[in-house]
């Protein structure tokens, strides 16, 4: 593809190069042809007007309330929420008493929409503060304080506001803002702190060298923790964050990403138990930036092993746990589930055959809930290094308290194939481990042999 993306080299220099003869028209035609060939192969020239209706079919107002699909937006948002921590059943909250809602993202209509939100209109979105107010009505007293700016780093603020005032900065001193939030927390029965990244910190051209929550917000969290009140963190972010300290400080943590137009109402549904969270992480959350890359499907390594000192020469960090803080596929519920040992239909499998792996899942909690049962496979010995596990199947199930269900995953030769050194997509005979559980770390194991 001879294509210039997001720079000015072609527009600035190509006309002059053509005029001077350093680039010929034949070369330009050839480069253009490469781009058009791709569009042709994609079928873009079959009917260039296939997605355009008559002019009279265009909506009079593209942002009309009737076009927002709020019910669907709310459902999608609450299904995406991931419960990361819930110490002593802090959640769900009661719709009574006094609730302090704090944080720079608690009342931000723009940030809840996230980046690349197309032509969305910020003033049509529901913030977390508004969602909580909608949920409790007159049943509870809500105290609000911003508590901190997104960041106190002026250079970062200038970057985020390069094209528009996307981040609004409170001119008060950081300590004055924290003091206001602490005062609200002391009057409350529980504190909900909405923290994380602004939408502009998590999109194209917004890489970070540090993936902790900005220091201004970390100072706020520390001050709120010192009040001794139950502390619920509602995270907004577009990347995995390093949350070791926050995990220690918070009583409950919700990962809400950027939940969209109905985000505030959806998050409130989860906070107050009108919806039992069932979301799972599609990524691993590292303990620190130094762990990156951290992912569940990593390869085994060949570090030398000394049986006399087995903990010396390993692939582990010596100053931190080796695994992620929250693993791929992780996500809690307001109920609990147990998974039985793995049962295999056969200890061996022919190349044209199939093995079925099954577990029995039980809701051992007190309320109905859903979870995603995940099946991973490991090719133990192969002609080239293979991941320690790979997700090969999953099923979302909903169970009432005490209810049990058998979940089965059929495994055929296609699930065992990989691209070998000869660039052939094939499966090799040998032992395969089967892991089934509620995330990539908490699993039960079985094994079979491919003949």
One Martini backbone bead per residue (centre of mass of N, CA, C, O) as a GRO file, in nm:
protein
  451
    1UNK     BB    1   0.089   0.041   0.028
    2UNK     BB    2   0.067   0.372  -0.111
    3UNK     BB    3   0.034   0.549   0.190
    4UNK     BB    4  -0.064   0.846   0.354
    5UNK     BB    5  -0.067   0.894   0.717
    6UNK     BB    6  -0.093   1.179   0.902
    7UNK     BB    7   0.070   1.349   0.690
    8UNK     BB    8   0.268   1.587   0.459
    9UNK     BB    9   0.446   1.462   0.235
   10UNK     BB   10   0.272   1.445  -0.017
   11UNK     BB   11   0.149   1.738  -0.022
   12UNK     BB   12   0.431   1.887  -0.014
   13UNK     BB   13   0.634   1.704  -0.225
   14UNK     BB   14   0.504   1.563  -0.475
   15UNK     BB   15   0.459   1.791  -0.682
   16UNK     BB   16   0.764   1.862  -0.709
   17UNK     BB   17   0.861   1.577  -0.794
   18UNK     BB   18   0.697   1.566  -1.052
   19UNK     BB   19   0.804   1.827  -1.186
   20UNK     BB   20   1.116   1.724  -1.174
   21UNK     BB   21   1.107   1.387  -1.220
   22UNK     BB   22   1.170   1.206  -0.963
   23UNK     BB   23   0.865   1.153  -1.009
   24UNK     BB   24   0.659   0.969  -1.189
   25UNK     BB   25   0.353   0.910  -1.323
   26UNK     BB   26   0.383   0.603  -1.323
   27UNK     BB   27   0.438   0.581  -1.018
   28UNK     BB   28   0.176   0.713  -0.928
   29UNK     BB   29  -0.015   0.517  -1.067
   30UNK     BB   30   0.086   0.266  -0.919
   31UNK     BB   31   0.017   0.360  -0.631
   32UNK     BB   32  -0.285   0.402  -0.686
   33UNK     BB   33  -0.347   0.112  -0.774
   34UNK     BB   34  -0.295  -0.025  -0.501
   35UNK     BB   35  -0.533   0.108  -0.356
   36UNK     BB   36  -0.762   0.028  -0.556
   37UNK     BB   37  -0.730  -0.279  -0.535
   38UNK     BB   38  -0.824  -0.305  -0.245
   39UNK     BB   39  -1.105  -0.182  -0.288
   40UNK     BB   40  -1.191  -0.390  -0.495
   41UNK     BB   41  -1.155  -0.647  -0.316
   42UNK     BB   42  -1.377  -0.525  -0.105
   43UNK     BB   43  -1.625  -0.403  -0.292
   44UNK     BB   44  -1.646  -0.078  -0.321
   45UNK     BB   45  -1.737  -0.083  -0.647
   46UNK     BB   46  -2.010  -0.225  -0.676
   47UNK     BB   47  -2.169  -0.006  -0.461
   48UNK     BB   48  -2.123   0.314  -0.353
   49UNK     BB   49  -2.460   0.339  -0.263
   50UNK     BB   50  -2.558   0.105  -0.062
   51UNK     BB   51  -2.576   0.306   0.217
   52UNK     BB   52  -2.776   0.496   0.053
   53UNK     BB   53  -3.043   0.683   0.077
   54UNK     BB   54  -3.273   0.882   0.050
   55UNK     BB   55  -3.294   1.200   0.154
   56UNK     BB   56  -3.577   1.162   0.306
   57UNK     BB   57  -3.441   0.941   0.516
   58UNK     BB   58  -3.321   1.147   0.673
   59UNK     BB   59  -3.279   1.273   0.965
   60UNK     BB   60  -3.356   1.567   1.111
   61UNK     BB   61  -3.217   1.445   1.387
   62UNK     BB   62  -2.935   1.273   1.477
   63UNK     BB   63  -2.984   1.356   1.810
   64UNK     BB   64  -3.229   1.228   1.882
   65UNK     BB   65  -3.377   1.067   2.135
   66UNK     BB   66  -3.498   0.829   1.953
   67UNK     BB   67  -3.177   0.744   1.865
   68UNK     BB   68  -3.031   0.630   2.145
   69UNK     BB   69  -3.105   0.362   2.276
   70UNK     BB   70  -3.111   0.342   2.599
   71UNK     BB   71  -3.175   0.051   2.676
   72UNK     BB   72  -2.937  -0.079   2.522
   73UNK     BB   73  -2.708   0.094   2.645
   74UNK     BB   74  -2.755  -0.002   2.937
   75UNK     BB   75  -2.713  -0.305   2.894
   76UNK     BB   76  -2.428  -0.299   2.778
   77UNK     BB   77  -2.293  -0.152   3.016
   78UNK     BB   78  -2.361  -0.356   3.252
   79UNK     BB   79  -2.224  -0.605   3.110
   80UNK     BB   80  -1.924  -0.461   3.120
   81UNK     BB   81  -1.905  -0.477   3.410
   82UNK     BB   82  -1.639  -0.518   3.659
   83UNK     BB   83  -1.582  -0.706   3.945
   84UNK     BB   84  -1.286  -0.687   4.146
   85UNK     BB   85  -1.414  -0.604   4.436
   86UNK     BB   86  -1.577  -0.741   4.765
   87UNK     BB   87  -1.556  -0.662   5.070
   88UNK     BB   88  -1.785  -0.772   5.281
   89UNK     BB   89  -2.021  -0.687   5.099
   90UNK     BB   90  -2.039  -0.381   5.014
   91UNK     BB   91  -2.179  -0.496   4.778
   92UNK     BB   92  -2.457  -0.372   4.767
   93UNK     BB   93  -2.619  -0.089   4.805
   94UNK     BB   94  -2.812   0.131   4.973
   95UNK     BB   95  -3.119   0.336   4.937
   96UNK     BB   96  -2.977   0.484   5.192
   97UNK     BB   97  -2.882   0.744   5.357
   98UNK     BB   98  -2.536   0.841   5.305
   99UNK     BB   99  -2.375   0.954   4.997
  100UNK     BB  100  -2.054   0.982   4.868
  101UNK     BB  101  -1.966   1.166   4.571
  102UNK     BB  102  -1.652   1.136   4.406
  103UNK     BB  103  -1.461   1.290   4.166
  104UNK     BB  104  -1.362   1.390   3.838
  105UNK     BB  105  -1.581   1.160   3.700
  106UNK     BB  106  -1.872   1.179   3.831
  107UNK     BB  107  -1.963   1.464   3.640
  108UNK     BB  108  -1.879   1.353   3.335
  109UNK     BB  109  -2.011   1.351   3.022
  110UNK     BB  110  -1.764   1.314   2.835
  111UNK     BB  111  -1.609   1.069   2.969
  112UNK     BB  112  -1.832   0.843   2.967
  113UNK     BB  113  -1.812   0.813   2.645
  114UNK     BB  114  -1.542   0.848   2.540
  115UNK     BB  115  -1.361   0.769   2.282
  116UNK     BB  116  -1.468   0.754   1.971
  117UNK     BB  117  -1.791   0.883   1.988
  118UNK     BB  118  -1.838   1.033   1.753
  119UNK     BB  119  -2.155   1.215   1.743
  120UNK     BB  120  -2.178   1.256   2.025
  121UNK     BB  121  -2.357   1.405   2.302
  122UNK     BB  122  -2.275   1.495   2.612
  123UNK     BB  123  -2.562   1.612   2.722
  124UNK     BB  124  -2.690   1.300   2.687
  125UNK     BB  125  -2.537   1.198   2.922
  126UNK     BB  126  -2.487   0.982   3.209
  127UNK     BB  127  -2.377   1.015   3.506
  128UNK     BB  128  -2.297   0.885   3.803
  129UNK     BB  129  -2.437   1.090   3.975
  130UNK     BB  130  -2.710   1.080   3.824
  131UNK     BB  131  -2.757   0.775   3.856
  132UNK     BB  132  -2.772   0.775   4.164
  133UNK     BB  133  -3.002   0.978   4.189
  134UNK     BB  134  -3.205   0.809   4.028
  135UNK     BB  135  -3.199   0.552   4.214
  136UNK     BB  136  -3.276   0.691   4.506
  137UNK     BB  137  -3.393   0.960   4.517
  138UNK     BB  138  -3.541   1.012   4.840
  139UNK     BB  139  -3.384   0.773   5.007
  140UNK     BB  140  -3.117   0.950   4.975
  141UNK     BB  141  -2.819   1.118   5.050
  142UNK     BB  142  -2.629   1.339   4.839
  143UNK     BB  143  -2.277   1.391   4.822
  144UNK     BB  144  -2.071   1.634   4.650
  145UNK     BB  145  -1.723   1.600   4.525
  146UNK     BB  146  -1.450   1.629   4.334
  147UNK     BB  147  -1.143   1.636   4.498
  148UNK     BB  148  -1.015   1.646   4.193
  149UNK     BB  149  -0.817   1.644   3.942
  150UNK     BB  150  -0.709   1.453   3.702
  151UNK     BB  151  -0.459   1.659   3.699
  152UNK     BB  152  -0.158   1.861   3.793
  153UNK     BB  153  -0.046   1.852   3.502
  154UNK     BB  154  -0.013   2.095   3.274
  155UNK     BB  155   0.092   1.946   3.022
  156UNK     BB  156  -0.138   1.739   3.012
  157UNK     BB  157  -0.370   1.937   2.993
  158UNK     BB  158  -0.280   2.070   2.730
  159UNK     BB  159  -0.300   1.812   2.563
  160UNK     BB  160  -0.607   1.748   2.621
  161UNK     BB  161  -0.671   2.072   2.520
  162UNK     BB  162  -0.582   2.126   2.220
  163UNK     BB  163  -0.890   2.134   2.074
  164UNK     BB  164  -1.031   2.132   2.362
  165UNK     BB  165  -1.224   2.153   2.663
  166UNK     BB  166  -1.215   1.846   2.799
  167UNK     BB  167  -1.070   1.958   3.060
  168UNK     BB  168  -1.177   2.064   3.372
  169UNK     BB  169  -1.035   2.307   3.587
  170UNK     BB  170  -0.990   2.353   3.914
  171UNK     BB  171  -0.858   2.639   4.084
  172UNK     BB  172  -0.817   2.505   4.325
  173UNK     BB  173  -0.661   2.356   4.556
  174UNK     BB  174  -0.592   2.038   4.625
  175UNK     BB  175  -0.655   2.055   4.932
  176UNK     BB  176  -0.936   2.184   4.913
  177UNK     BB  177  -1.066   1.948   4.759
  178UNK     BB  178  -1.006   1.725   4.963
  179UNK     BB  179  -1.147   1.851   5.207
  180UNK     BB  180  -1.431   1.842   5.086
  181UNK     BB  181  -1.440   1.532   5.049
  182UNK     BB  182  -1.389   1.454   5.344
  183UNK     BB  183  -1.635   1.594   5.461
  184UNK     BB  184  -1.837   1.418   5.308
  185UNK     BB  185  -1.739   1.141   5.411
  186UNK     BB  186  -1.794   1.191   5.720
  187UNK     BB  187  -2.120   1.211   5.658
  188UNK     BB  188  -2.108   0.924   5.552
  189UNK     BB  189  -2.160   0.573   5.494
  190UNK     BB  190  -2.045   0.606   5.193
  191UNK     BB  191  -1.793   0.585   4.930
  192UNK     BB  192  -1.788   0.718   4.591
  193UNK     BB  193  -1.516   0.683   4.363
  194UNK     BB  194  -1.445   0.855   4.057
  195UNK     BB  195  -1.182   0.714   3.867
  196UNK     BB  196  -0.888   0.785   3.642
  197UNK     BB  197  -0.951   0.849   3.306
  198UNK     BB  198  -0.965   1.037   3.061
  199UNK     BB  199  -1.056   1.007   2.739
  200UNK     BB  200  -0.777   1.146   2.632
  201UNK     BB  201  -0.586   0.910   2.776
  202UNK     BB  202  -0.745   0.666   2.578
  203UNK     BB  203  -0.609   0.701   2.279
  204UNK     BB  204  -0.495   0.819   2.023
  205UNK     BB  205  -0.190   0.936   2.108
  206UNK     BB  206  -0.203   0.810   2.445
  207UNK     BB  207   0.049   0.726   2.574
  208UNK     BB  208   0.202   0.571   2.869
  209UNK     BB  209   0.457   0.532   3.122
  210UNK     BB  210   0.218   0.548   3.336
  211UNK     BB  211  -0.047   0.323   3.489
  212UNK     BB  212  -0.146   0.496   3.696
  213UNK     BB  213  -0.313   0.684   3.879
  214UNK     BB  214  -0.318   0.989   3.917
  215UNK     BB  215  -0.192   1.159   4.184
  216UNK     BB  216  -0.434   1.338   4.257
  217UNK     BB  217  -0.619   1.079   4.304
  218UNK     BB  218  -0.445   0.925   4.508
  219UNK     BB  219  -0.467   1.136   4.729
  220UNK     BB  220  -0.770   1.116   4.759
  221UNK     BB  221  -0.791   0.816   4.835
  222UNK     BB  222  -0.619   0.834   5.092
  223UNK     BB  223  -0.806   1.035   5.239
  224UNK     BB  224  -1.061   0.858   5.233
  225UNK     BB  225  -0.947   0.614   5.384
  226UNK     BB  226  -0.887   0.777   5.657
  227UNK     BB  227  -1.197   0.791   5.749
  228UNK     BB  228  -1.319   0.475   5.750
  229UNK     BB  229  -1.493   0.453   5.515
  230UNK     BB  230  -1.648   0.303   5.286
  231UNK     BB  231  -1.478   0.211   4.971
  232UNK     BB  232  -1.569   0.296   4.635
  233UNK     BB  233  -1.446   0.211   4.318
  234UNK     BB  234  -1.481   0.388   4.006
  235UNK     BB  235  -1.374   0.302   3.694
  236UNK     BB  236  -1.205   0.495   3.435
  237UNK     BB  237  -1.086   0.332   3.132
  238UNK     BB  238  -0.866   0.225   2.836
  239UNK     BB  239  -0.675   0.063   3.035
  240UNK     BB  240  -0.464  -0.101   3.211
  241UNK     BB  241  -0.406  -0.077   3.555
  242UNK     BB  242  -0.215   0.004   3.835
  243UNK     BB  243  -0.375  -0.130   4.159
  244UNK     BB  244  -0.243  -0.213   4.430
  245UNK     BB  245  -0.315   0.014   4.630
  246UNK     BB  246  -0.621   0.030   4.568
  247UNK     BB  247  -0.679  -0.264   4.651
  248UNK     BB  248  -0.603  -0.207   4.953
  249UNK     BB  249  -0.807   0.040   5.007
  250UNK     BB  250  -1.049  -0.090   4.894
  251UNK     BB  251  -1.366  -0.253   4.924
  252UNK     BB  252  -1.448  -0.169   4.623
  253UNK     BB  253  -1.443  -0.261   4.261
  254UNK     BB  254  -1.517  -0.094   3.949
  255UNK     BB  255  -1.516  -0.176   3.608
  256UNK     BB  256  -1.639   0.063   3.344
  257UNK     BB  257  -1.485   0.225   3.172
  258UNK     BB  258  -1.667   0.357   2.892
  259UNK     BB  259  -2.022   0.347   2.913
  260UNK     BB  260  -2.176   0.585   2.801
  261UNK     BB  261  -2.477   0.734   2.782
  262UNK     BB  262  -2.586   0.509   3.019
  263UNK     BB  263  -2.365   0.474   3.240
  264UNK     BB  264  -2.480   0.584   3.510
  265UNK     BB  265  -2.724   0.390   3.529
  266UNK     BB  266  -2.566   0.123   3.505
  267UNK     BB  267  -2.382   0.161   3.752
  268UNK     BB  268  -2.615   0.189   3.954
  269UNK     BB  269  -2.733  -0.091   3.912
  270UNK     BB  270  -2.481  -0.226   4.039
  271UNK     BB  271  -2.443  -0.078   4.312
  272UNK     BB  272  -2.765  -0.162   4.401
  273UNK     BB  273  -2.847  -0.457   4.265
  274UNK     BB  274  -3.025  -0.449   3.994
  275UNK     BB  275  -2.743  -0.567   3.895
  276UNK     BB  276  -2.553  -0.850   3.834
  277UNK     BB  277  -2.243  -0.892   3.786
  278UNK     BB  278  -2.059  -1.054   3.473
  279UNK     BB  279  -1.802  -0.946   3.396
  280UNK     BB  280  -1.497  -0.976   3.194
  281UNK     BB  281  -1.171  -0.974   3.133
  282UNK     BB  282  -0.986  -0.902   2.820
  283UNK     BB  283  -0.751  -0.853   3.029
  284UNK     BB  284  -0.459  -0.788   3.196
  285UNK     BB  285  -0.355  -0.674   3.519
  286UNK     BB  286  -0.099  -0.520   3.631
  287UNK     BB  287   0.115  -0.426   3.895
  288UNK     BB  288   0.310  -0.296   3.679
  289UNK     BB  289   0.487  -0.159   3.423
  290UNK     BB  290   0.722  -0.381   3.445
  291UNK     BB  291   0.530  -0.629   3.343
  292UNK     BB  292   0.531  -0.541   3.068
  293UNK     BB  293   0.412  -0.792   2.929
  294UNK     BB  294   0.081  -0.921   3.030
  295UNK     BB  295  -0.030  -1.263   2.975
  296UNK     BB  296  -0.190  -1.570   2.966
  297UNK     BB  297  -0.042  -1.675   2.672
  298UNK     BB  298   0.229  -1.754   2.749
  299UNK     BB  299   0.544  -1.876   2.751
  300UNK     BB  300   0.759  -2.091   2.817
  301UNK     BB  301   1.070  -2.141   2.977
  302UNK     BB  302   1.452  -2.205   2.994
  303UNK     BB  303   1.543  -2.192   3.273
  304UNK     BB  304   1.760  -2.273   3.493
  305UNK     BB  305   1.786  -2.560   3.721
  306UNK     BB  306   1.817  -2.574   4.085
  307UNK     BB  307   1.747  -2.805   4.327
  308UNK     BB  308   1.887  -2.648   4.573
  309UNK     BB  309   1.774  -2.355   4.426
  310UNK     BB  310   1.467  -2.308   4.294
  311UNK     BB  311   1.429  -1.971   4.352
  312UNK     BB  312   1.645  -1.833   4.167
  313UNK     BB  313   1.631  -1.958   3.861
  314UNK     BB  314   1.392  -1.768   3.720
  315UNK     BB  315   1.112  -1.584   3.567
  316UNK     BB  316   1.091  -1.418   3.812
  317UNK     BB  317   1.029  -1.178   4.019
  318UNK     BB  318   1.186  -1.058   4.323
  319UNK     BB  319   0.975  -0.789   4.387
  320UNK     BB  320   0.730  -0.963   4.261
  321UNK     BB  321   0.477  -1.091   4.144
  322UNK     BB  322   0.422  -1.259   3.842
  323UNK     BB  323   0.140  -1.206   3.826
  324UNK     BB  324  -0.139  -1.062   3.799
  325UNK     BB  325  -0.378  -0.893   3.961
  326UNK     BB  326  -0.573  -0.934   3.706
  327UNK     BB  327  -0.696  -1.170   3.517
  328UNK     BB  328  -0.794  -1.313   3.259
  329UNK     BB  329  -1.148  -1.343   3.295
  330UNK     BB  330  -1.210  -1.165   3.529
  331UNK     BB  331  -1.497  -1.179   3.764
  332UNK     BB  332  -1.740  -1.089   3.974
  333UNK     BB  333  -2.007  -1.143   4.215
  334UNK     BB  334  -2.294  -1.146   4.434
  335UNK     BB  335  -2.214  -1.431   4.396
  336UNK     BB  336  -2.135  -1.784   4.399
  337UNK     BB  337  -1.900  -2.026   4.252
  338UNK     BB  338  -1.867  -2.367   4.155
  339UNK     BB  339  -1.619  -2.603   4.027
  340UNK     BB  340  -1.563  -2.889   3.909
  341UNK     BB  341  -1.419  -3.134   3.797
  342UNK     BB  342  -1.285  -3.267   3.519
  343UNK     BB  343  -1.460  -3.425   3.248
  344UNK     BB  344  -1.381  -3.690   3.025
  345UNK     BB  345  -1.482  -3.892   2.759
  346UNK     BB  346  -1.162  -3.926   2.701
  347UNK     BB  347  -0.807  -3.998   2.709
  348UNK     BB  348  -0.849  -4.003   2.395
  349UNK     BB  349  -0.768  -3.892   2.043
  350UNK     BB  350  -0.861  -3.878   1.736
  351UNK     BB  351  -0.828  -3.692   1.453
  352UNK     BB  352  -1.152  -3.765   1.386
  353UNK     BB  353  -1.235  -3.682   1.665
  354UNK     BB  354  -1.366  -3.647   2.013
  355UNK     BB  355  -1.371  -3.434   2.308
  356UNK     BB  356  -1.542  -3.401   2.621
  357UNK     BB  357  -1.566  -3.126   2.843
  358UNK     BB  358  -1.668  -3.125   3.195
  359UNK     BB  359  -1.878  -2.935   3.426
  360UNK     BB  360  -1.998  -2.840   3.748
  361UNK     BB  361  -2.217  -2.574   3.829
  362UNK     BB  362  -2.253  -2.372   4.133
  363UNK     BB  363  -2.475  -2.184   4.324
  364UNK     BB  364  -2.358  -2.071   4.655
  365UNK     BB  365  -2.547  -1.845   4.693
  366UNK     BB  366  -2.828  -1.592   4.747
  367UNK     BB  367  -2.827  -1.525   4.431
  368UNK     BB  368  -2.877  -1.449   4.127
  369UNK     BB  369  -2.647  -1.548   3.854
  370UNK     BB  370  -2.368  -1.476   3.638
  371UNK     BB  371  -2.135  -1.661   3.427
  372UNK     BB  372  -1.811  -1.743   3.278
  373UNK     BB  373  -1.719  -2.028   3.124
  374UNK     BB  374  -1.382  -2.148   3.080
  375UNK     BB  375  -1.175  -2.283   2.806
  376UNK     BB  376  -0.853  -2.435   2.813
  377UNK     BB  377  -0.546  -2.496   2.627
  378UNK     BB  378  -0.256  -2.734   2.627
  379UNK     BB  379   0.045  -2.785   2.462
  380UNK     BB  380   0.293  -2.951   2.607
  381UNK     BB  381   0.429  -3.095   2.338
  382UNK     BB  382   0.629  -2.951   2.076
  383UNK     BB  383   0.806  -2.820   1.799
  384UNK     BB  384   0.706  -2.564   1.957
  385UNK     BB  385   0.627  -2.315   2.135
  386UNK     BB  386   0.362  -2.300   2.375
  387UNK     BB  387   0.117  -2.201   2.541
  388UNK     BB  388  -0.003  -2.243   2.861
  389UNK     BB  389  -0.271  -2.105   2.738
  390UNK     BB  390  -0.596  -2.126   2.558
  391UNK     BB  391  -0.874  -1.994   2.444
  392UNK     BB  392  -1.162  -2.222   2.327
  393UNK     BB  393  -1.402  -2.154   2.538
  394UNK     BB  394  -1.746  -2.033   2.617
  395UNK     BB  395  -2.006  -1.984   2.885
  396UNK     BB  396  -2.306  -1.834   2.967
  397UNK     BB  397  -2.457  -1.845   3.294
  398UNK     BB  398  -2.768  -1.891   3.482
  399UNK     BB  399  -2.823  -1.897   3.843
  400UNK     BB  400  -2.972  -2.009   4.105
  401UNK     BB  401  -2.987  -2.075   4.414
  402UNK     BB  402  -2.840  -2.401   4.414
  403UNK     BB  403  -2.789  -2.431   4.127
  404UNK     BB  404  -2.721  -2.662   3.855
  405UNK     BB  405  -2.466  -2.708   3.586
  406UNK     BB  406  -2.373  -2.848   3.286
  407UNK     BB  407  -2.061  -2.791   3.118
  408UNK     BB  408  -1.975  -2.823   2.769
  409UNK     BB  409  -1.675  -2.909   2.561
  410UNK     BB  410  -1.594  -2.953   2.244
  411UNK     BB  411  -1.309  -3.139   2.105
  412UNK     BB  412  -1.113  -3.086   1.824
  413UNK     BB  413  -0.865  -3.059   1.594
  414UNK     BB  414  -0.894  -2.747   1.557
  415UNK     BB  415  -0.819  -2.675   1.863
  416UNK     BB  416  -0.500  -2.797   1.814
  417UNK     BB  417  -0.401  -2.603   1.616
  418UNK     BB  418  -0.099  -2.479   1.442
  419UNK     BB  419   0.169  -2.288   1.339
  420UNK     BB  420   0.437  -2.408   1.206
  421UNK     BB  421   0.757  -2.398   1.071
  422UNK     BB  422   0.611  -2.478   0.781
  423UNK     BB  423   0.334  -2.328   0.770
  424UNK     BB  424   0.143  -2.540   0.914
  425UNK     BB  425  -0.187  -2.625   0.991
  426UNK     BB  426  -0.151  -2.817   1.290
  427UNK     BB  427  -0.152  -3.124   1.470
  428UNK     BB  428   0.008  -3.283   1.746
  429UNK     BB  429   0.099  -3.534   1.904
  430UNK     BB  430  -0.022  -3.566   2.246
  431UNK     BB  431  -0.042  -3.371   2.521
  432UNK     BB  432  -0.343  -3.231   2.679
  433UNK     BB  433  -0.461  -2.957   2.850
  434UNK     BB  434  -0.748  -2.891   3.062
  435UNK     BB  435  -0.916  -2.579   3.136
  436UNK     BB  436  -1.165  -2.495   3.392
  437UNK     BB  437  -1.339  -2.176   3.459
  438UNK     BB  438  -1.384  -1.826   3.569
  439UNK     BB  439  -1.081  -1.807   3.479
  440UNK     BB  440  -0.737  -1.826   3.400
  441UNK     BB  441  -0.662  -1.915   3.712
  442UNK     BB  442  -0.941  -2.049   3.806
  443UNK     BB  443  -0.884  -2.392   3.770
  444UNK     BB  444  -0.950  -2.698   3.620
  445UNK     BB  445  -0.792  -3.024   3.551
  446UNK     BB  446  -0.711  -3.197   3.246
  447UNK     BB  447  -0.636  -3.490   3.025
  448UNK     BB  448  -0.510  -3.575   2.691
  449UNK     BB  449  -0.455  -3.777   2.392
  450UNK     BB  450  -0.313  -3.742   2.082
  451UNK     BB  451  -0.288  -3.988   1.815
   0.00000   0.00000   0.00000
